[in-house]
C-alpha cells in the first residue's frame, strides 16, 4: 500500500496527502462536533454541526496547504526546485530540493508561510463579523487556526520557520555554519524551557518540545556535515579495491566473504556490468545454496565519482542504504559506505583543528 496519494496540482506544484491524514481528519471532525464555540460547533443543531465540523476540518488542511504553497512559490522565484507539498498528521511540508543559502533569500522563503497564514487569519476575522451565526462561527474558527499556525511557526527554533528566520538574521553577520549552530542552540534552550513549562501546565508542550529539540539538532548536524563533507568528492574517499560477487555464486560463498572482508554489502557484477547489490540483510533468511542472482537487491542507486561526499551521504540516509557503488559507464570503479564517510568527516574535522588544509577540501 502506498503511504501517500496525490490530491491535485496547483501552480504546477503537486499536493499529496499522507494516509495518516485520514485518521486526523476523522478525529478533527469529531473534536469540532463536540466542542462548543469558538473552537467547535457543539451548540449547533445536528445537520449543521456535522457539516460545519467537516468543512472546518477540511479547511484546516487548506490553510496548511496555502502556508506551504506560499513558501514554495517564493522558493521557486529563487530557482529552488519544489518537488511538491505533502500534508500529513503533524501538518505540512514543502519538499524542496534545497533551501536558498543567501540570508535575504532564506528569510523571504521562511517568512512567506507565516505571512500567508496571518493574511488569511485577518481576512477570516473580518469575515467572521458577517451577521450569520453559521458563517460567523466558521470564520472565527478559521481565523484562530491560521493565526495559531503563524505564531507556532514563528517560534525561533528549527524545523519551524522562525528558526530559519533567526538563522538568516545571524548569517548576515557570520558564516552560515556558525549561524546554524547558534540558531540550533537557541532552539534547544527554548525546547528545554517549553518542556519544563509543559510539566506544570500542559503535557502537550512536552511533546512539542521534544519535536523542537530534535529538529534543532538535526538541522545543525546536517549543515555542519555539509560544511565538512560538501567540499570533497566521492572519488577522493571511495574504496577502490572493491570485492565483487557474480549472480551465479552461492549465498554460502557470500557468507564466507562477509566474515573474511567484514564489508556488509557487495556489488553483484555480470560481464563487467553492475546488476545488483547483496547485503547482509538479503542473505539473512536466504537458503545457503540459493543463487546470489535470486536473492540480491536489484533496486540499486549508484553515484558518480564527481558527486560530493555530502550528497552521497544524503542519498544513503534518505534511501536507507549503507553503501553506494560508484559507477562510470556501467562499470563499478569504487564503493563508498556510510561508515567510511562518517570516519572521513571525523578525520577532516581533526585535520581542520590542526590547521591542515588540502587543496580541494
Ligand atoms: Zn512554514
PDB file of N, CA, C and O in Angstrom, residues 248-296:
ATOM      1  N   UNK A 248      25.936 -15.913 -10.254  1.00  0.00           N
ATOM      2  CA  UNK A 248      25.918 -17.373 -10.165  1.00  0.00           C
ATOM      3  C   UNK A 248      26.528 -17.922  -8.886  1.00  0.00           C
ATOM      4  O   UNK A 248      26.459 -19.123  -8.628  1.00  0.00           O
ATOM      5  N   UNK A 249      27.148 -17.068  -8.084  1.00  0.00           N
ATOM      6  CA  UNK A 249      27.738 -17.550  -6.827  1.00  0.00           C
ATOM      7  C   UNK A 249      26.628 -17.964  -5.869  1.00  0.00           C
ATOM      8  O   UNK A 249      25.469 -17.573  -5.999  1.00  0.00           O
ATOM      9  N   UNK A 250      27.021 -18.779  -4.860  1.00  0.00           N
ATOM     10  CA  UNK A 250      26.034 -19.232  -3.880  1.00  0.00           C
ATOM     11  C   UNK A 250      26.040 -18.290  -2.675  1.00  0.00           C
ATOM     12  O   UNK A 250      27.042 -17.643  -2.388  1.00  0.00           O
ATOM     13  N   UNK A 251      24.914 -18.265  -1.984  1.00  0.00           N
ATOM     14  CA  UNK A 251      24.794 -17.431  -0.786  1.00  0.00           C
ATOM     15  C   UNK A 251      25.870 -17.813   0.240  1.00  0.00           C
ATOM     16  O   UNK A 251      26.461 -16.946   0.888  1.00  0.00           O
ATOM     17  N   UNK A 252      26.163 -19.115   0.357  1.00  0.00           N
ATOM     18  CA  UNK A 252      27.166 -19.562   1.342  1.00  0.00           C
ATOM     19  C   UNK A 252      28.539 -18.955   1.051  1.00  0.00           C
ATOM     20  O   UNK A 252      29.304 -18.645   1.965  1.00  0.00           O
ATOM     21  N   UNK A 253      28.843 -18.731  -0.238  1.00  0.00           N
ATOM     22  CA  UNK A 253      30.125 -18.113  -0.599  1.00  0.00           C
ATOM     23  C   UNK A 253      30.166 -16.656  -0.154  1.00  0.00           C
ATOM     24  O   UNK A 253      31.209 -16.147   0.243  1.00  0.00           O
ATOM     25  N   UNK A 254      29.010 -15.997  -0.254  1.00  0.00           N
ATOM     26  CA  UNK A 254      28.944 -14.602   0.186  1.00  0.00           C
ATOM     27  C   UNK A 254      29.123 -14.537   1.697  1.00  0.00           C
ATOM     28  O   UNK A 254      29.787 -13.637   2.217  1.00  0.00           O
ATOM     29  N   UNK A 255      28.554 -15.507   2.409  1.00  0.00           N
ATOM     30  CA  UNK A 255      28.691 -15.538   3.867  1.00  0.00           C
ATOM     31  C   UNK A 255      30.173 -15.616   4.252  1.00  0.00           C
ATOM     32  O   UNK A 255      30.629 -14.930   5.172  1.00  0.00           O
ATOM     33  N   UNK A 256      30.912 -16.427   3.509  1.00  0.00           N
ATOM     34  CA  UNK A 256      32.354 -16.538   3.775  1.00  0.00           C
ATOM     35  C   UNK A 256      33.041 -15.201   3.534  1.00  0.00           C
ATOM     36  O   UNK A 256      33.916 -14.794   4.304  1.00  0.00           O
ATOM     37  N   UNK A 257      32.632 -14.521   2.438  1.00  0.00           N
ATOM     38  CA  UNK A 257      33.236 -13.221   2.128  1.00  0.00           C
ATOM     39  C   UNK A 257      32.942 -12.201   3.224  1.00  0.00           C
ATOM     40  O   UNK A 257      33.803 -11.400   3.597  1.00  0.00           O
ATOM     41  N   UNK A 258      31.707 -12.269   3.752  1.00  0.00           N
ATOM     42  CA  UNK A 258      31.313 -11.335   4.816  1.00  0.00           C
ATOM     43  C   UNK A 258      32.275 -11.447   5.984  1.00  0.00           C
ATOM     44  O   UNK A 258      32.745 -10.452   6.528  1.00  0.00           O
ATOM     45  N   UNK A 259      32.584 -12.692   6.361  1.00  0.00           N
ATOM     46  CA  UNK A 259      33.468 -12.919   7.505  1.00  0.00           C
ATOM     47  C   UNK A 259      34.904 -12.533   7.175  1.00  0.00           C
ATOM     48  O   UNK A 259      35.624 -12.006   8.006  1.00  0.00           O
ATOM     49  N   UNK A 260      35.297 -12.795   5.933  1.00  0.00           N
ATOM     50  CA  UNK A 260      36.676 -12.541   5.539  1.00  0.00           C
ATOM     51  C   UNK A 260      36.976 -11.045   5.388  1.00  0.00           C
ATOM     52  O   UNK A 260      37.968 -10.542   5.900  1.00  0.00           O
ATOM     53  N   UNK A 261      36.092 -10.338   4.679  1.00  0.00           N
ATOM     54  CA  UNK A 261      36.375  -8.915   4.389  1.00  0.00           C
ATOM     55  C   UNK A 261      35.670  -7.936   5.323  1.00  0.00           C
ATOM     56  O   UNK A 261      36.001  -6.762   5.343  1.00  0.00           O
ATOM     57  N   UNK A 262      34.676  -8.431   6.048  1.00  0.00           N
ATOM     58  CA  UNK A 262      33.900  -7.618   7.005  1.00  0.00           C
ATOM     59  C   UNK A 262      33.148  -6.454   6.376  1.00  0.00           C
ATOM     60  O   UNK A 262      32.742  -5.524   7.077  1.00  0.00           O
ATOM     61  N   UNK A 263      32.960  -6.471   5.049  1.00  0.00           N
ATOM     62  CA  UNK A 263      32.080  -5.464   4.452  1.00  0.00           C
ATOM     63  C   UNK A 263      30.674  -6.038   4.534  1.00  0.00           C
ATOM     64  O   UNK A 263      30.498  -7.242   4.386  1.00  0.00           O
ATOM     65  N   UNK A 264      29.688  -5.166   4.731  1.00  0.00           N
ATOM     66  CA  UNK A 264      28.326  -5.672   4.898  1.00  0.00           C
ATOM     67  C   UNK A 264      27.548  -5.784   3.588  1.00  0.00           C
ATOM     68  O   UNK A 264      26.431  -6.259   3.561  1.00  0.00           O
ATOM     69  N   UNK A 265      28.145  -5.323   2.483  1.00  0.00           N
ATOM     70  CA  UNK A 265      27.446  -5.415   1.209  1.00  0.00           C
ATOM     71  C   UNK A 265      28.421  -5.478   0.043  1.00  0.00           C
ATOM     72  O   UNK A 265      29.527  -4.928   0.120  1.00  0.00           O
ATOM     73  N   UNK A 266      28.023  -6.173  -1.036  1.00  0.00           N
ATOM     74  CA  UNK A 266      28.896  -6.330  -2.205  1.00  0.00           C
ATOM     75  C   UNK A 266      28.128  -6.068  -3.492  1.00  0.00           C
ATOM     76  O   UNK A 266      26.988  -6.511  -3.638  1.00  0.00           O
ATOM     77  N   UNK A 267      28.763  -5.387  -4.456  1.00  0.00           N
ATOM     78  CA  UNK A 267      28.118  -5.202  -5.761  1.00  0.00           C
ATOM     79  C   UNK A 267      28.092  -6.541  -6.502  1.00  0.00           C
ATOM     80  O   UNK A 267      29.054  -7.309  -6.426  1.00  0.00           O
ATOM     81  N   UNK A 268      26.983  -6.800  -7.192  1.00  0.00           N
ATOM     82  CA  UNK A 268      26.885  -8.013  -7.998  1.00  0.00           C
ATOM     83  C   UNK A 268      27.146  -7.602  -9.447  1.00  0.00           C
ATOM     84  O   UNK A 268      26.456  -6.747  -9.992  1.00  0.00           O
ATOM     85  N   UNK A 269      28.174  -8.203 -10.051  1.00  0.00           N
ATOM     86  CA  UNK A 269      28.600  -7.790 -11.380  1.00  0.00           C
ATOM     87  C   UNK A 269      28.503  -8.968 -12.346  1.00  0.00           C
ATOM     88  O   UNK A 269      28.905 -10.078 -12.027  1.00  0.00           O
ATOM     89  N   UNK A 270      27.912  -8.699 -13.513  1.00  0.00           N
ATOM     90  CA  UNK A 270      27.789  -9.724 -14.536  1.00  0.00           C
ATOM     91  C   UNK A 270      28.414  -9.180 -15.820  1.00  0.00           C
ATOM     92  O   UNK A 270      27.970  -8.147 -16.324  1.00  0.00           O
ATOM     93  N   UNK A 271      29.418  -9.863 -16.348  1.00  0.00           N
ATOM     94  CA  UNK A 271      30.133  -9.404 -17.552  1.00  0.00           C
ATOM     95  C   UNK A 271      30.605  -7.960 -17.441  1.00  0.00           C
ATOM     96  O   UNK A 271      30.446  -7.164 -18.361  1.00  0.00           O
ATOM     97  N   UNK A 272      31.110  -7.618 -16.277  1.00  0.00           N
ATOM     98  CA  UNK A 272      31.653  -6.280 -16.091  1.00  0.00           C
ATOM     99  C   UNK A 272      30.613  -5.210 -15.761  1.00  0.00           C
ATOM    100  O   UNK A 272      30.962  -4.076 -15.452  1.00  0.00           O
ATOM    101  N   UNK A 273      29.320  -5.557 -15.853  1.00  0.00           N
ATOM    102  CA  UNK A 273      28.263  -4.563 -15.587  1.00  0.00           C
ATOM    103  C   UNK A 273      27.613  -4.833 -14.223  1.00  0.00           C
ATOM    104  O   UNK A 273      27.391  -5.986 -13.855  1.00  0.00           O
ATOM    105  N   UNK A 274      27.268  -3.753 -13.542  1.00  0.00           N
ATOM    106  CA  UNK A 274      26.606  -3.872 -12.241  1.00  0.00           C
ATOM    107  C   UNK A 274      25.150  -4.299 -12.442  1.00  0.00           C
ATOM    108  O   UNK A 274      24.417  -3.670 -13.197  1.00  0.00           O
ATOM    109  N   UNK A 275      24.739  -5.397 -11.779  1.00  0.00           N
ATOM    110  CA  UNK A 275      23.353  -5.849 -11.939  1.00  0.00           C
ATOM    111  C   UNK A 275      22.573  -5.821 -10.623  1.00  0.00           C
ATOM    112  O   UNK A 275      21.355  -5.949 -10.606  1.00  0.00           O
ATOM    113  N   UNK A 276      23.270  -5.649  -9.487  1.00  0.00           N
ATOM    114  CA  UNK A 276      22.563  -5.620  -8.208  1.00  0.00           C
ATOM    115  C   UNK A 276      23.519  -5.459  -7.049  1.00  0.00           C
ATOM    116  O   UNK A 276      24.729  -5.237  -7.247  1.00  0.00           O
ATOM    117  N   UNK A 277      22.959  -5.518  -5.839  1.00  0.00           N
ATOM    118  CA  UNK A 277      23.778  -5.450  -4.626  1.00  0.00           C
ATOM    119  C   UNK A 277      23.308  -6.571  -3.721  1.00  0.00           C
ATOM    120  O   UNK A 277      22.126  -6.895  -3.681  1.00  0.00           O
ATOM    121  N   UNK A 278      24.234  -7.166  -2.983  1.00  0.00           N
ATOM    122  CA  UNK A 278      23.828  -8.164  -1.993  1.00  0.00           C
ATOM    123  C   UNK A 278      24.392  -7.743  -0.647  1.00  0.00           C
ATOM    124  O   UNK A 278      25.579  -7.422  -0.528  1.00  0.00           O
ATOM    125  N   UNK A 279      23.493  -7.653   0.331  1.00  0.00           N
ATOM    126  CA  UNK A 279      23.915  -7.202   1.653  1.00  0.00           C
ATOM    127  C   UNK A 279      23.557  -8.258   2.685  1.00  0.00           C
ATOM    128  O   UNK A 279      22.826  -9.209   2.395  1.00  0.00           O
ATOM    129  N   UNK A 280      24.058  -8.063   3.880  1.00  0.00           N
ATOM    130  CA  UNK A 280      23.769  -8.965   4.996  1.00  0.00           C
ATOM    131  C   UNK A 280      22.266  -9.175   5.125  1.00  0.00           C
ATOM    132  O   UNK A 280      21.795 -10.283   5.368  1.00  0.00           O
ATOM    133  N   UNK A 281      21.506  -8.098   4.918  1.00  0.00           N
ATOM    134  CA  UNK A 281      20.045  -8.155   5.050  1.00  0.00           C
ATOM    135  C   UNK A 281      19.431  -9.125   4.041  1.00  0.00           C
ATOM    136  O   UNK A 281      18.466  -9.823   4.343  1.00  0.00           O
ATOM    137  N   UNK A 282      20.001  -9.152   2.813  1.00  0.00           N
ATOM    138  CA  UNK A 282      19.439 -10.013   1.766  1.00  0.00           C
ATOM    139  C   UNK A 282      19.652 -11.495   2.052  1.00  0.00           C
ATOM    140  O   UNK A 282      18.870 -12.336   1.622  1.00  0.00           O
ATOM    141  N   UNK A 283      20.751 -11.821   2.775  1.00  0.00           N
ATOM    142  CA  UNK A 283      21.049 -13.260   2.942  1.00  0.00           C
ATOM    143  C   UNK A 283      20.623 -13.809   4.297  1.00  0.00           C
ATOM    144  O   UNK A 283      20.718 -15.010   4.517  1.00  0.00           O
ATOM    145  N   UNK A 284      20.109 -12.939   5.158  1.00  0.00           N
ATOM    146  CA  UNK A 284      19.711 -13.394   6.498  1.00  0.00           C
ATOM    147  C   UNK A 284      18.773 -14.594   6.432  1.00  0.00           C
ATOM    148  O   UNK A 284      18.966 -15.596   7.103  1.00  0.00           O
ATOM    149  N   UNK A 285      17.741 -14.506   5.581  1.00  0.00           N
ATOM    150  CA  UNK A 285      16.758 -15.586   5.511  1.00  0.00           C
ATOM    151  C   UNK A 285      16.921 -16.458   4.268  1.00  0.00           C
ATOM    152  O   UNK A 285      16.051 -17.256   3.950  1.00  0.00           O
ATOM    153  N   UNK A 286      18.032 -16.264   3.546  1.00  0.00           N
ATOM    154  CA  UNK A 286      18.184 -16.999   2.292  1.00  0.00           C
ATOM    155  C   UNK A 286      18.785 -18.391   2.529  1.00  0.00           C
ATOM    156  O   UNK A 286      19.525 -18.616   3.479  1.00  0.00           O
ATOM    157  N   UNK A 287      18.440 -19.297   1.646  1.00  0.00           N
ATOM    158  CA  UNK A 287      18.989 -20.650   1.648  1.00  0.00           C
ATOM    159  C   UNK A 287      20.476 -20.557   1.270  1.00  0.00           C
ATOM    160  O   UNK A 287      20.817 -19.897   0.281  1.00  0.00           O
ATOM    161  N   UNK A 288      21.367 -21.230   2.013  1.00  0.00           N
ATOM    162  CA  UNK A 288      22.801 -21.133   1.695  1.00  0.00           C
ATOM    163  C   UNK A 288      23.132 -21.582   0.274  1.00  0.00           C
ATOM    164  O   UNK A 288      24.128 -21.144  -0.307  1.00  0.00           O
ATOM    165  N   UNK A 289      22.274 -22.436  -0.315  1.00  0.00           N
ATOM    166  CA  UNK A 289      22.546 -22.925  -1.670  1.00  0.00           C
ATOM    167  C   UNK A 289      21.907 -22.059  -2.753  1.00  0.00           C
ATOM    168  O   UNK A 289      22.072 -22.327  -3.940  1.00  0.00           O
ATOM    169  N   UNK A 290      21.160 -21.029  -2.331  1.00  0.00           N
ATOM    170  CA  UNK A 290      20.484 -20.177  -3.323  1.00  0.00           C
ATOM    171  C   UNK A 290      21.509 -19.391  -4.137  1.00  0.00           C
ATOM    172  O   UNK A 290      22.635 -19.160  -3.687  1.00  0.00           O
ATOM    173  N   UNK A 291      21.092 -19.015  -5.363  1.00  0.00           N
ATOM    174  CA  UNK A 291      21.966 -18.192  -6.214  1.00  0.00           C
ATOM    175  C   UNK A 291      21.908 -16.749  -5.741  1.00  0.00           C
ATOM    176  O   UNK A 291      20.856 -16.252  -5.345  1.00  0.00           O
ATOM    177  N   UNK A 292      23.035 -16.062  -5.822  1.00  0.00           N
ATOM    178  CA  UNK A 292      23.084 -14.647  -5.477  1.00  0.00           C
ATOM    179  C   UNK A 292      22.096 -13.860  -6.329  1.00  0.00           C
ATOM    180  O   UNK A 292      21.367 -12.995  -5.846  1.00  0.00           O
ATOM    181  N   UNK A 293      22.027 -14.204  -7.624  1.00  0.00           N
ATOM    182  CA  UNK A 293      21.134 -13.505  -8.552  1.00  0.00           C
ATOM    183  C   UNK A 293      19.670 -13.563  -8.146  1.00  0.00           C
ATOM    184  O   UNK A 293      18.881 -12.698  -8.532  1.00  0.00           O
ATOM    185  N   UNK A 294      19.300 -14.581  -7.338  1.00  0.00           N
ATOM    186  CA  UNK A 294      17.895 -14.724  -6.936  1.00  0.00           C
ATOM    187  C   UNK A 294      17.557 -13.983  -5.647  1.00  0.00           C
ATOM    188  O   UNK A 294      16.386 -13.760  -5.362  1.00  0.00           O
ATOM    189  N   UNK A 295      18.565 -13.656  -4.852  1.00  0.00           N
ATOM    190  CA  UNK A 295      18.255 -13.005  -3.564  1.00  0.00           C
ATOM    191  C   UNK A 295      18.761 -11.564  -3.481  1.00  0.00           C
ATOM    192  O   UNK A 295      18.420 -10.841  -2.554  1.00  0.00           O
ATOM    193  N   UNK A 296      19.563 -11.150  -4.475  1.00  0.00           N
ATOM    194  CA  UNK A 296      20.141  -9.791  -4.417  1.00  0.00           C
ATOM    195  C   UNK A 296      19.063  -8.720  -4.591  1.00  0.00           C
ATOM    196  O   UNK A 296      17.968  -8.986  -5.058  1.00  0.00           O
TER     197      UNK A 296
END
